[in-house]
Each structure stands twice: as structure tokens, then as C-alpha cells.
Amino acid sequence: MAGTNVQSNLLAWEGYQTAVESSLSSGRSKWAPVSSASKPKQRVVLNGRRQIFDVDPFTDFSFDAEEIMRVAKFVENMLTTALSFSVDSIDNDPKAFLEFIDKTSRLRKLPLHKLDLKQDESFCIFANLYHCLLQHALLLAVDGLPTKRSVGHFMRCMSYEIGGDIFSLAELQCCVLRGNMSTAVSPKPPYIEASKTSKGHRFYALQSTDPLVHFVVNNGDLSHPSAVTVFNPVHLEEQLKTAATNFLKHNFWVDVTKRTCFLPKVCDVYRNDFAGGDLTFTVMFCAKFMNETVQANAAEVFKEDGNVQITHPVIKYHPLCEQFHSRLTLLR
């Protein structure tokens, strides 16, 4: 076991050593430390193993629809590869993992500024990048998996360089995927907001304000299933529904006899995205991704009889989860 830990530590160091060293010496604003728990923390950039001049560009001239689809496919394949790894598989075949890290280096030349942030392709690219970075960071968690005390640093510091800018997990999640959605209400770990100094990353904020996003963005904690979706623009609508159902079947249910609905904590933290916190809307929104029995039960607890006084349903949220998966897997 000791040998395994040593090998994992060496792999981790080799994976981001170059990026950290260059960040400390470059003096460029994108490498600036981020604030976490009121302390400056140095970013850990995981895709700097190869020098920028040794990385193949995505395009030389135009960036048309066909090229965007090729970029989306590249990121899909990268996430699929990432989800195939575990700590044991890395120990057994470290070369395969280093080849994956080399592929992530190519993200540094991804022309983000040419993406149309209204398109499904952009959502797929950023969602897949976020989950790829999360998997990468979990696998290289050399100081142990995130905890209640450390998850803030984990989310704000573990980063990829993408298209010349540095994005942490928190920045991808809060500034991009949820960039045009409501601010979290009194978030506590594992819900981590990006640092105030990260507001410039909202330049890449996706246009979507669909609360469905809250069910498909995985924090890595045990309240989420370990399995994540590799999103594809052609199948996006169906994939979003499947991913939401996979999340809600562990986090949403209705007790008709007690007139009680149990909701995932994310519905509380981002309540303002659910019709301004309307509980009836929130429950019925969740229910529509469940089977017919659950949908009928949800409708039953909110049913009103004009001749009989019926107590309002009880709404309960699941507690915050402070434990994390050691890795993510592919939702099939």
C-alpha cells in the first residue's frame, strides 16, 4: 500500500509540476493566487505537463460549425478516457494516465473566444471539461479526498488552462455553467462559490438558465451518484433528462401518508432558480423526471379541496454531505 501511495504521489507531481513552476515565475495575472478562506492559495494547474509550443492547435484559420463539433468530440473522448481510470488502474498502467494528461495539455490552445455560448455544443464542451477536471483532481488528490475543511481550496485551486485562461472547478461551475443563474443562498460545503476575484470568468457564462443544470453538475460528494454523463450535442436533451433522473432517484421522494416531500439540498441552495423559490414548482419540476407513481404522489400531496381545509405539505431537504467519491464513473 505504501508503494502505491508513493507512485500516485510521483504521478501527481509529474502531472502538474511544470504548470505550478511556470505559474510562480510568470507574473501573469491569470496565474495569480485565488482567495480561499480569506487566504491566498496558489492554483494547481493539472494540464501543464507539455510545453505550449509542443501542443497541437485545434484550428489554424476558420472555426466553423464542423470544427466546433470536432472540438466537442475531442472533449467527449477526453472525459470518457478520464472516467476509465481509477487509482488502481493508474498504478497498473501509469503510461496510459500520462498519455491522458498529455491530451489535456491541448486544451491550452482551445479557442474559447470563438464559441457561441448560446449553443448546445458550448454547454457540452464546458460540462464535459468540468467533469473531466473533477475526475482528474480526485484521482490526484495526494493529500486525501476533499473534506468539509479542504473542499473550498480543492474547488478553487484545482484548475485547467483552457484557451489561455485558467479555470478552477469553482469557476467552471459557478461562473460558466451557472454563470447566468442565481447566486447560491448561504452555501456551505460541499457547495463552494468562486472567489470574488473570479468575476472575469463570467465572460464565458453560458446563456442557459434552466434549473435542470443543478441536477447534472456533479460536485463529487456522495449525495451525487458517482456516474456522470458524457454530453453530446446531438443527444443533449435526452441525456439531460437521464442524468437528472439518475440524480433525483437518490435525492427526491414523496411520502403521501405524511404529506411530506424530500428534496435534494441543491434545490435549497439555488432555490431562486426554481421559480423564485416556489415550493410547488420545485416539487413538480423534480417529479417530472421520475416515474408515474412518484408524479402521482407529488400531485396528491399538493391537491386542494375547496370544501376541506388541507394542511400544506411538509418540505424537507436532504442534509449536506461531507464525504466524497474517490473517482467518477461513466453513466451508461
mmCIF file of C-alpha atoms in Angstrom:
data_model
loop_
_atom_site.group_PDB
_atom_site.id
_atom_site.type_symbol
_atom_site.label_atom_id
_atom_site.label_comp_id
_atom_site.label_asym_id
_atom_site.label_seq_id
_atom_site.Cartn_x
_atom_site.Cartn_y
_atom_site.Cartn_z
ATOM 1 C CA MET A 1 0.000 0.000 0.000
ATOM 2 C CA ALA A 2 2.863 2.368 0.799
ATOM 3 C CA GLY A 3 4.356 1.749 -2.648
ATOM 4 C CA THR A 4 1.029 2.563 -4.254
ATOM 5 C CA ASN A 5 0.829 5.901 -2.445
ATOM 6 C CA VAL A 6 4.387 6.795 -3.441
ATOM 7 C CA GLN A 7 3.692 6.007 -7.089
ATOM 8 C CA SER A 8 0.478 8.021 -7.052
ATOM 9 C CA ASN A 9 2.292 10.968 -5.477
ATOM 10 C CA LEU A 10 5.016 10.847 -8.114
ATOM 11 C CA LEU A 11 2.422 10.725 -10.876
ATOM 12 C CA ALA A 12 0.600 13.653 -9.384
ATOM 13 C CA TRP A 13 3.782 15.703 -9.169
ATOM 14 C CA GLU A 14 4.785 14.862 -12.729
ATOM 15 C CA GLY A 15 1.280 15.785 -13.901
ATOM 16 C CA TYR A 16 1.294 19.371 -12.691
ATOM 17 C CA GLN A 17 4.866 20.217 -11.726
ATOM 18 C CA THR A 18 5.545 22.234 -14.887
ATOM 19 C CA ALA A 19 2.341 24.277 -14.574
ATOM 20 C CA VAL A 20 2.932 25.253 -10.958
ATOM 21 C CA GLU A 21 6.552 26.203 -11.556
ATOM 22 C CA SER A 22 5.687 28.371 -14.552
ATOM 23 C CA SER A 23 2.816 29.988 -12.673
ATOM 24 C CA LEU A 24 5.110 31.073 -9.875
ATOM 25 C CA SER A 25 7.611 32.628 -12.229
ATOM 26 C CA SER A 26 5.481 34.125 -14.987
ATOM 27 C CA GLY A 27 3.961 37.025 -13.077
ATOM 28 C CA ARG A 28 0.906 36.999 -15.348
ATOM 29 C CA SER A 29 -2.480 37.843 -13.857
ATOM 30 C CA LYS A 30 -4.080 34.601 -14.935
ATOM 31 C CA TRP A 31 -1.658 32.763 -12.629
ATOM 32 C CA ALA A 32 -2.461 34.949 -9.645
ATOM 33 C CA PRO A 33 -3.327 33.143 -6.400
ATOM 34 C CA VAL A 34 -7.014 32.807 -5.575
ATOM 35 C CA SER A 35 -8.633 33.702 -2.286
ATOM 36 C CA SER A 36 -9.939 30.774 -0.274
ATOM 37 C CA ALA A 37 -10.980 31.030 3.384
ATOM 38 C CA SER A 38 -9.573 34.591 3.297
ATOM 39 C CA LYS A 39 -6.123 33.257 2.419
ATOM 40 C CA PRO A 40 -4.285 33.454 -0.921
ATOM 41 C CA LYS A 41 -3.886 29.986 -2.392
ATOM 42 C CA GLN A 42 -1.794 29.071 -5.403
ATOM 43 C CA ARG A 43 -3.665 27.426 -8.254
ATOM 44 C CA VAL A 44 -2.722 23.857 -9.145
ATOM 45 C CA VAL A 45 -2.945 23.594 -12.940
ATOM 46 C CA LEU A 46 -3.211 19.952 -13.938
ATOM 47 C CA ASN A 47 -2.686 20.159 -17.701
ATOM 48 C CA GLY A 48 0.731 21.773 -17.952
ATOM 49 C CA ARG A 49 2.852 18.655 -18.449
ATOM 50 C CA ARG A 50 3.684 19.605 -22.057
ATOM 51 C CA GLN A 51 5.079 22.955 -23.135
ATOM 52 C CA ILE A 52 2.674 25.158 -25.090
ATOM 53 C CA PHE A 53 4.829 25.070 -28.257
ATOM 54 C CA ASP A 54 4.628 21.265 -28.199
ATOM 55 C CA VAL A 55 0.807 21.233 -28.266
ATOM 56 C CA ASP A 56 -1.193 20.793 -31.481
ATOM 57 C CA PRO A 57 -3.654 23.621 -32.207
ATOM 58 C CA PHE A 58 -7.306 22.901 -32.874
ATOM 59 C CA THR A 59 -7.514 25.097 -35.962
ATOM 60 C CA ASP A 60 -5.315 27.407 -37.963
ATOM 61 C CA PHE A 61 -7.882 29.645 -39.620
ATOM 62 C CA SER A 62 -11.664 29.278 -39.517
ATOM 63 C CA PHE A 63 -13.684 27.966 -36.611
ATOM 64 C CA ASP A 64 -16.900 26.850 -38.299
ATOM 65 C CA ALA A 65 -19.665 24.513 -37.115
ATOM 66 C CA GLU A 66 -17.768 21.456 -38.264
ATOM 67 C CA GLU A 67 -14.689 22.482 -36.295
ATOM 68 C CA ILE A 68 -16.794 23.152 -33.177
ATOM 69 C CA MET A 69 -18.179 19.614 -33.428
ATOM 70 C CA ARG A 70 -14.624 18.275 -33.672
ATOM 71 C CA VAL A 71 -13.677 20.185 -30.522
ATOM 72 C CA ALA A 72 -16.778 18.868 -28.742
ATOM 73 C CA LYS A 73 -15.861 15.328 -29.796
ATOM 74 C CA PHE A 74 -12.286 15.765 -28.582
ATOM 75 C CA VAL A 75 -13.530 16.843 -25.140
ATOM 76 C CA GLU A 76 -16.071 13.989 -25.078
ATOM 77 C CA ASN A 77 -13.318 11.462 -25.776
ATOM 78 C CA MET A 78 -11.078 13.062 -23.177
ATOM 79 C CA LEU A 79 -13.766 12.761 -20.485
ATOM 80 C CA THR A 80 -14.568 9.175 -21.498
ATOM 81 C CA THR A 81 -10.885 8.330 -21.096
ATOM 82 C CA ALA A 82 -10.715 10.100 -17.728
ATOM 83 C CA LEU A 83 -13.706 8.135 -16.437
ATOM 84 C CA SER A 84 -11.980 4.859 -17.300
ATOM 85 C CA PHE A 85 -9.263 5.479 -14.684
ATOM 86 C CA SER A 86 -9.089 4.504 -11.037
ATOM 87 C CA VAL A 87 -6.216 4.736 -8.570
ATOM 88 C CA ASP A 88 -5.533 1.024 -9.123
ATOM 89 C CA SER A 89 -5.557 1.301 -12.918
ATOM 90 C CA ILE A 90 -3.113 4.224 -12.743
ATOM 91 C CA ASP A 91 -0.754 2.161 -10.606
ATOM 92 C CA ASN A 92 -1.038 -0.758 -13.025
ATOM 93 C CA ASP A 93 -0.622 1.330 -16.189
ATOM 94 C CA PRO A 94 0.854 4.763 -15.383
ATOM 95 C CA LYS A 95 1.791 5.338 -19.024
ATOM 96 C CA ALA A 96 -1.880 5.430 -20.066
ATOM 97 C CA PHE A 97 -2.609 8.094 -17.464
ATOM 98 C CA LEU A 98 0.339 10.218 -18.540
ATOM 99 C CA GLU A 99 -0.883 9.982 -22.136
ATOM 100 C CA PHE A 100 -4.235 11.291 -20.913
ATOM 101 C CA ILE A 101 -2.512 14.211 -19.143
ATOM 102 C CA ASP A 102 -0.691 14.986 -22.379
ATOM 103 C CA LYS A 103 -4.059 15.148 -24.162
ATOM 104 C CA THR A 104 -5.382 17.613 -21.600
ATOM 105 C CA SER A 105 -2.426 19.887 -22.433
ATOM 106 C CA ARG A 106 -4.056 20.525 -25.788
ATOM 107 C CA LEU A 107 -6.879 22.392 -24.029
ATOM 108 C CA ARG A 108 -4.456 25.262 -23.631
ATOM 109 C CA LYS A 109 -4.951 26.031 -27.346
ATOM 110 C CA LEU A 110 -8.728 25.626 -27.415
ATOM 111 C CA PRO A 111 -10.104 28.901 -28.897
ATOM 112 C CA LEU A 112 -12.808 29.533 -26.293
ATOM 113 C CA HIS A 113 -13.463 33.057 -27.535
ATOM 114 C CA LYS A 114 -14.881 31.610 -30.759
ATOM 115 C CA LEU A 115 -17.571 29.521 -29.062
ATOM 116 C CA ASP A 116 -21.188 30.642 -29.271
ATOM 117 C CA LEU A 117 -22.254 30.490 -25.637
ATOM 118 C CA LYS A 118 -25.914 30.050 -26.629
ATOM 119 C CA GLN A 119 -25.306 26.781 -28.459
ATOM 120 C CA ASP A 120 -25.713 23.243 -27.117
ATOM 121 C CA GLU A 121 -22.166 22.494 -28.231
ATOM 122 C CA SER A 122 -20.803 25.039 -25.777
ATOM 123 C CA PHE A 123 -22.771 23.542 -22.886
ATOM 124 C CA CYS A 124 -21.474 20.065 -23.750
ATOM 125 C CA ILE A 125 -17.879 21.273 -24.030
ATOM 126 C CA PHE A 126 -17.901 23.103 -20.689
ATOM 127 C CA ALA A 127 -19.877 20.444 -18.793
ATOM 128 C CA ASN A 128 -17.540 17.729 -20.042
ATOM 129 C CA LEU A 129 -14.472 19.848 -19.243
ATOM 130 C CA TYR A 130 -15.754 20.426 -15.707
ATOM 131 C CA HIS A 131 -16.336 16.727 -15.031
ATOM 132 C CA CYS A 132 -13.006 15.817 -16.637
ATOM 133 C CA LEU A 133 -11.191 18.264 -14.337
ATOM 134 C CA LEU A 134 -13.120 16.947 -11.328
ATOM 135 C CA GLN A 135 -12.163 13.353 -12.133
ATOM 136 C CA HIS A 136 -8.549 14.377 -12.770
ATOM 137 C CA ALA A 137 -8.394 16.230 -9.444
ATOM 138 C CA LEU A 138 -9.980 13.386 -7.453
ATOM 139 C CA LEU A 139 -7.528 10.867 -8.887
ATOM 140 C CA LEU A 140 -4.591 13.092 -7.961
ATOM 141 C CA ALA A 141 -5.847 14.023 -4.501
ATOM 142 C CA VAL A 142 -2.447 13.322 -2.968
ATOM 143 C CA ASP A 143 -3.444 14.971 0.317
ATOM 144 C CA GLY A 144 -6.552 12.810 0.552
ATOM 145 C CA LEU A 145 -10.084 13.323 -0.723
ATOM 146 C CA PRO A 146 -11.776 16.667 -0.038
ATOM 147 C CA THR A 147 -13.254 17.205 3.401
ATOM 148 C CA LYS A 148 -15.501 19.869 4.891
ATOM 149 C CA ARG A 149 -12.365 21.877 5.747
ATOM 150 C CA SER A 150 -10.479 21.372 2.496
ATOM 151 C CA VAL A 151 -13.163 21.300 -0.209
ATOM 152 C CA GLY A 152 -13.060 25.088 -0.615
ATOM 153 C CA HIS A 153 -9.367 25.002 -1.515
ATOM 154 C CA PHE A 154 -9.948 21.930 -3.698
ATOM 155 C CA MET A 155 -12.689 23.590 -5.753
ATOM 156 C CA ARG A 156 -10.965 26.972 -6.073
ATOM 157 C CA CYS A 157 -7.423 25.774 -6.746
ATOM 158 C CA MET A 158 -7.622 22.622 -8.895
ATOM 159 C CA SER A 159 -7.564 24.048 -12.412
ATOM 160 C CA TYR A 160 -7.058 23.595 -16.135
ATOM 161 C CA GLU A 161 -5.564 26.124 -18.513
ATOM 162 C CA ILE A 162 -8.102 26.392 -21.340
ATOM 163 C CA GLY A 163 -7.620 28.683 -24.294
ATOM 164 C CA GLY A 164 -5.090 30.845 -22.497
ATOM 165 C CA ASP A 165 -7.192 31.343 -19.349
ATOM 166 C CA ILE A 166 -7.096 29.407 -16.085
ATOM 167 C CA PHE A 167 -10.342 27.844 -14.859
ATOM 168 C CA SER A 168 -10.776 26.212 -11.459
ATOM 169 C CA LEU A 169 -13.561 23.769 -10.675
ATOM 170 C CA ALA A 170 -15.449 26.531 -8.864
ATOM 171 C CA GLU A 171 -15.026 28.942 -11.791
ATOM 172 C CA LEU A 172 -16.250 26.415 -14.353
ATOM 173 C CA GLN A 173 -19.210 25.533 -12.180
ATOM 174 C CA CYS A 174 -20.253 28.952 -10.834
ATOM 175 C CA CYS A 175 -19.044 31.410 -13.471
ATOM 176 C CA VAL A 176 -19.618 29.359 -16.626
ATOM 177 C CA LEU A 177 -22.151 26.539 -16.214
ATOM 178 C CA ARG A 178 -24.220 28.548 -13.704
ATOM 179 C CA GLY A 179 -22.956 31.919 -14.870
ATOM 180 C CA ASN A 180 -26.359 33.402 -15.716
ATOM 181 C CA MET A 181 -28.246 31.696 -12.924
ATOM 182 C CA SER A 182 -28.994 32.870 -9.402
ATOM 183 C CA THR A 183 -26.401 33.246 -6.682
ATOM 184 C CA ALA A 184 -26.282 30.429 -4.141
ATOM 185 C CA VAL A 185 -28.166 31.137 -0.897
ATOM 186 C CA SER A 186 -25.918 30.725 2.163
ATOM 187 C CA PRO A 187 -23.812 27.981 0.553
ATOM 188 C CA LYS A 188 -21.889 25.644 2.814
ATOM 189 C CA PRO A 189 -19.545 22.802 1.855
ATOM 190 C CA PRO A 190 -19.711 20.989 -0.489
ATOM 191 C CA TYR A 191 -21.329 23.965 -2.278
ATOM 192 C CA ILE A 192 -18.433 26.304 -2.980
ATOM 193 C CA GLU A 193 -18.744 29.649 -4.721
ATOM 194 C CA ALA A 194 -15.943 31.011 -6.875
ATOM 195 C CA SER A 195 -13.789 33.713 -5.372
ATOM 196 C CA LYS A 196 -14.898 37.329 -5.862
ATOM 197 C CA THR A 197 -11.730 37.867 -7.879
ATOM 198 C CA SER A 198 -13.002 35.309 -10.408
ATOM 199 C CA LYS A 199 -15.799 37.512 -11.760
ATOM 200 C CA GLY A 200 -13.922 37.988 -15.042
ATOM 201 C CA HIS A 201 -14.607 34.325 -15.839
ATOM 202 C CA ARG A 202 -18.281 35.235 -16.298
ATOM 203 C CA PHE A 203 -17.279 36.444 -19.735
ATOM 204 C CA TYR A 204 -17.760 32.776 -20.669
ATOM 205 C CA ALA A 205 -21.078 32.384 -18.839
ATOM 206 C CA LEU A 206 -23.456 30.096 -20.703
ATOM 207 C CA GLN A 207 -26.821 31.584 -21.594
ATOM 208 C CA SER A 208 -28.879 28.730 -20.130
ATOM 209 C CA THR A 209 -30.953 29.407 -17.002
ATOM 210 C CA ASP A 210 -32.685 26.013 -16.924
ATOM 211 C CA PRO A 211 -32.688 24.686 -13.309
ATOM 212 C CA LEU A 212 -32.051 21.253 -14.795
ATOM 213 C CA VAL A 213 -28.376 22.258 -14.780
ATOM 214 C CA HIS A 214 -28.371 21.877 -10.982
ATOM 215 C CA PHE A 215 -29.145 18.158 -11.290
ATOM 216 C CA VAL A 216 -26.462 17.325 -13.852
ATOM 217 C CA VAL A 217 -23.452 19.218 -12.427
ATOM 218 C CA ASN A 218 -21.741 16.775 -10.098
ATOM 219 C CA ASN A 219 -19.908 18.117 -7.011
ATOM 220 C CA GLY A 220 -18.184 14.789 -6.406
ATOM 221 C CA ASP A 221 -19.748 14.368 -2.972
ATOM 222 C CA LEU A 222 -21.723 11.257 -2.021
ATOM 223 C CA SER A 223 -25.100 12.970 -2.403
ATOM 224 C CA HIS A 224 -24.437 12.697 -6.132
ATOM 225 C CA PRO A 225 -24.102 9.371 -7.922
ATOM 226 C CA SER A 226 -20.547 8.618 -8.993
ATOM 227 C CA ALA A 227 -21.704 8.156 -12.584
ATOM 228 C CA VAL A 228 -21.670 11.206 -14.865
ATOM 229 C CA THR A 229 -22.820 11.745 -18.430
ATOM 230 C CA VAL A 230 -20.538 12.460 -21.359
ATOM 231 C CA PHE A 231 -22.694 15.063 -23.072
ATOM 232 C CA ASN A 232 -23.119 15.117 -26.834
ATOM 233 C CA PRO A 233 -24.895 17.979 -28.677
ATOM 234 C CA VAL A 234 -26.957 15.602 -30.818
ATOM 235 C CA HIS A 235 -28.362 13.721 -27.827
ATOM 236 C CA LEU A 236 -28.243 16.523 -25.260
ATOM 237 C CA GLU A 237 -31.961 16.814 -24.423
ATOM 238 C CA GLU A 238 -32.332 13.092 -23.752
ATOM 239 C CA GLN A 239 -29.039 12.960 -21.838
ATOM 240 C CA LEU A 240 -30.040 15.841 -19.562
ATOM 241 C CA LYS A 241 -33.250 14.066 -18.596
ATOM 242 C CA THR A 242 -31.427 10.784 -17.964
ATOM 243 C CA ALA A 243 -28.775 12.494 -15.831
ATOM 244 C CA ALA A 244 -31.466 14.333 -13.842
ATOM 245 C CA THR A 245 -33.368 11.101 -13.204
ATOM 246 C CA ASN A 246 -30.169 9.383 -12.107
ATOM 247 C CA PHE A 247 -29.543 12.151 -9.570
ATOM 248 C CA LEU A 248 -33.119 12.541 -8.329
ATOM 249 C CA LYS A 249 -33.832 8.857 -7.763
ATOM 250 C CA HIS A 250 -31.402 9.077 -4.820
ATOM 251 C CA ASN A 251 -32.463 12.538 -3.641
ATOM 252 C CA PHE A 252 -36.184 13.005 -4.218
ATOM 253 C CA TRP A 253 -39.197 11.143 -2.917
ATOM 254 C CA VAL A 254 -42.707 11.766 -1.645
ATOM 255 C CA ASP A 255 -44.448 10.311 1.416
ATOM 256 C CA VAL A 256 -48.151 10.660 0.663
ATOM 257 C CA THR A 257 -49.354 9.462 4.075
ATOM 258 C CA LYS A 258 -47.299 12.125 5.863
ATOM 259 C CA ARG A 259 -47.773 14.696 3.105
ATOM 260 C CA THR A 260 -44.022 15.182 3.033
ATOM 261 C CA CYS A 261 -41.672 15.816 0.110
ATOM 262 C CA PHE A 262 -37.926 15.224 0.384
ATOM 263 C CA LEU A 263 -35.839 17.409 -1.912
ATOM 264 C CA PRO A 264 -32.142 17.479 -2.812
ATOM 265 C CA LYS A 265 -30.164 20.158 -0.990
ATOM 266 C CA VAL A 266 -29.264 21.822 -4.283
ATOM 267 C CA CYS A 267 -32.918 22.921 -4.587
ATOM 268 C CA ASP A 268 -32.476 24.866 -1.357
ATOM 269 C CA VAL A 269 -29.064 26.351 -2.163
ATOM 270 C CA TYR A 270 -30.189 27.512 -5.627
ATOM 271 C CA ARG A 271 -33.849 27.993 -4.712
ATOM 272 C CA ASN A 272 -34.209 31.220 -6.679
ATOM 273 C CA ASP A 273 -33.738 29.324 -9.953
ATOM 274 C CA PHE A 274 -36.853 27.298 -9.187
ATOM 275 C CA ALA A 275 -39.487 29.971 -9.901
ATOM 276 C CA GLY A 276 -38.066 32.215 -7.207
ATOM 277 C CA GLY A 277 -38.207 29.512 -4.558
ATOM 278 C CA ASP A 278 -41.801 28.420 -5.209
ATOM 279 C CA LEU A 279 -42.031 25.038 -3.439
ATOM 280 C CA THR A 280 -44.917 23.708 -5.506
ATOM 281 C CA PHE A 281 -42.998 24.449 -8.697
ATOM 282 C CA THR A 282 -39.826 22.882 -7.258
ATOM 283 C CA VAL A 283 -41.534 19.635 -6.238
ATOM 284 C CA MET A 284 -43.406 19.253 -9.527
ATOM 285 C CA PHE A 285 -40.269 20.128 -11.513
ATOM 286 C CA CYS A 286 -38.401 17.316 -9.772
ATOM 287 C CA ALA A 287 -41.301 14.901 -10.100
ATOM 288 C CA LYS A 288 -41.491 15.167 -13.876
ATOM 289 C CA PHE A 289 -38.178 13.316 -14.160
ATOM 290 C CA MET A 290 -39.474 10.421 -12.065
ATOM 291 C CA ASN A 291 -41.830 7.538 -12.799
ATOM 292 C CA GLU A 292 -45.610 7.913 -12.977
ATOM 293 C CA THR A 293 -46.132 6.725 -9.393
ATOM 294 C CA VAL A 294 -43.872 9.429 -7.962
ATOM 295 C CA GLN A 295 -45.501 12.037 -10.189
ATOM 296 C CA ALA A 296 -48.947 10.995 -8.975
ATOM 297 C CA ASN A 297 -47.817 11.088 -5.336
ATOM 298 C CA ALA A 298 -46.397 14.591 -5.791
ATOM 299 C CA ALA A 299 -49.650 15.779 -7.321
ATOM 300 C CA GLU A 300 -51.600 14.146 -4.481
ATOM 301 C CA VAL A 301 -49.812 15.967 -1.665
ATOM 302 C CA PHE A 302 -50.467 19.321 -3.323
ATOM 303 C CA LYS A 303 -54.083 18.572 -4.202
ATOM 304 C CA GLU A 304 -56.563 21.072 -2.808
ATOM 305 C CA ASP A 305 -60.221 20.520 -1.892
ATOM 306 C CA GLY A 306 -62.274 23.702 -1.805
ATOM 307 C CA ASN A 307 -64.618 22.252 0.823
ATOM 308 C CA VAL A 308 -61.979 20.812 3.151
ATOM 309 C CA GLN A 309 -59.070 22.551 4.832
ATOM 310 C CA ILE A 310 -55.892 20.623 3.971
ATOM 311 C CA THR A 311 -52.593 21.315 5.656
ATOM 312 C CA HIS A 312 -49.759 22.399 3.439
ATOM 313 C CA PRO A 313 -47.247 19.661 2.538
ATOM 314 C CA VAL A 314 -44.082 19.433 4.597
ATOM 315 C CA ILE A 315 -40.908 20.111 2.595
ATOM 316 C CA LYS A 316 -37.637 18.658 3.833
ATOM 317 C CA TYR A 317 -34.188 18.941 2.302
ATOM 318 C CA HIS A 318 -31.512 16.311 2.485
ATOM 319 C CA PRO A 319 -28.609 17.273 4.774
ATOM 320 C CA LEU A 320 -25.306 18.472 3.423
ATOM 321 C CA CYS A 321 -22.879 15.701 2.530
ATOM 322 C CA GLU A 322 -19.257 15.992 3.641
ATOM 323 C CA GLN A 323 -17.822 12.820 2.075
ATOM 324 C CA PHE A 324 -16.566 12.462 -1.488
ATOM 325 C CA HIS A 325 -16.236 9.787 -4.127
ATOM 326 C CA SER A 326 -12.692 8.615 -4.830
ATOM 327 C CA ARG A 327 -13.468 8.732 -8.561
ATOM 328 C CA LEU A 328 -16.240 9.328 -11.057
ATOM 329 C CA THR A 329 -17.588 6.693 -13.446
ATOM 330 C CA LEU A 330 -19.413 6.721 -16.771
ATOM 331 C CA LEU A 331 -23.220 6.778 -16.743
ATOM 332 C CA ARG A 332 -24.335 4.165 -19.252
#
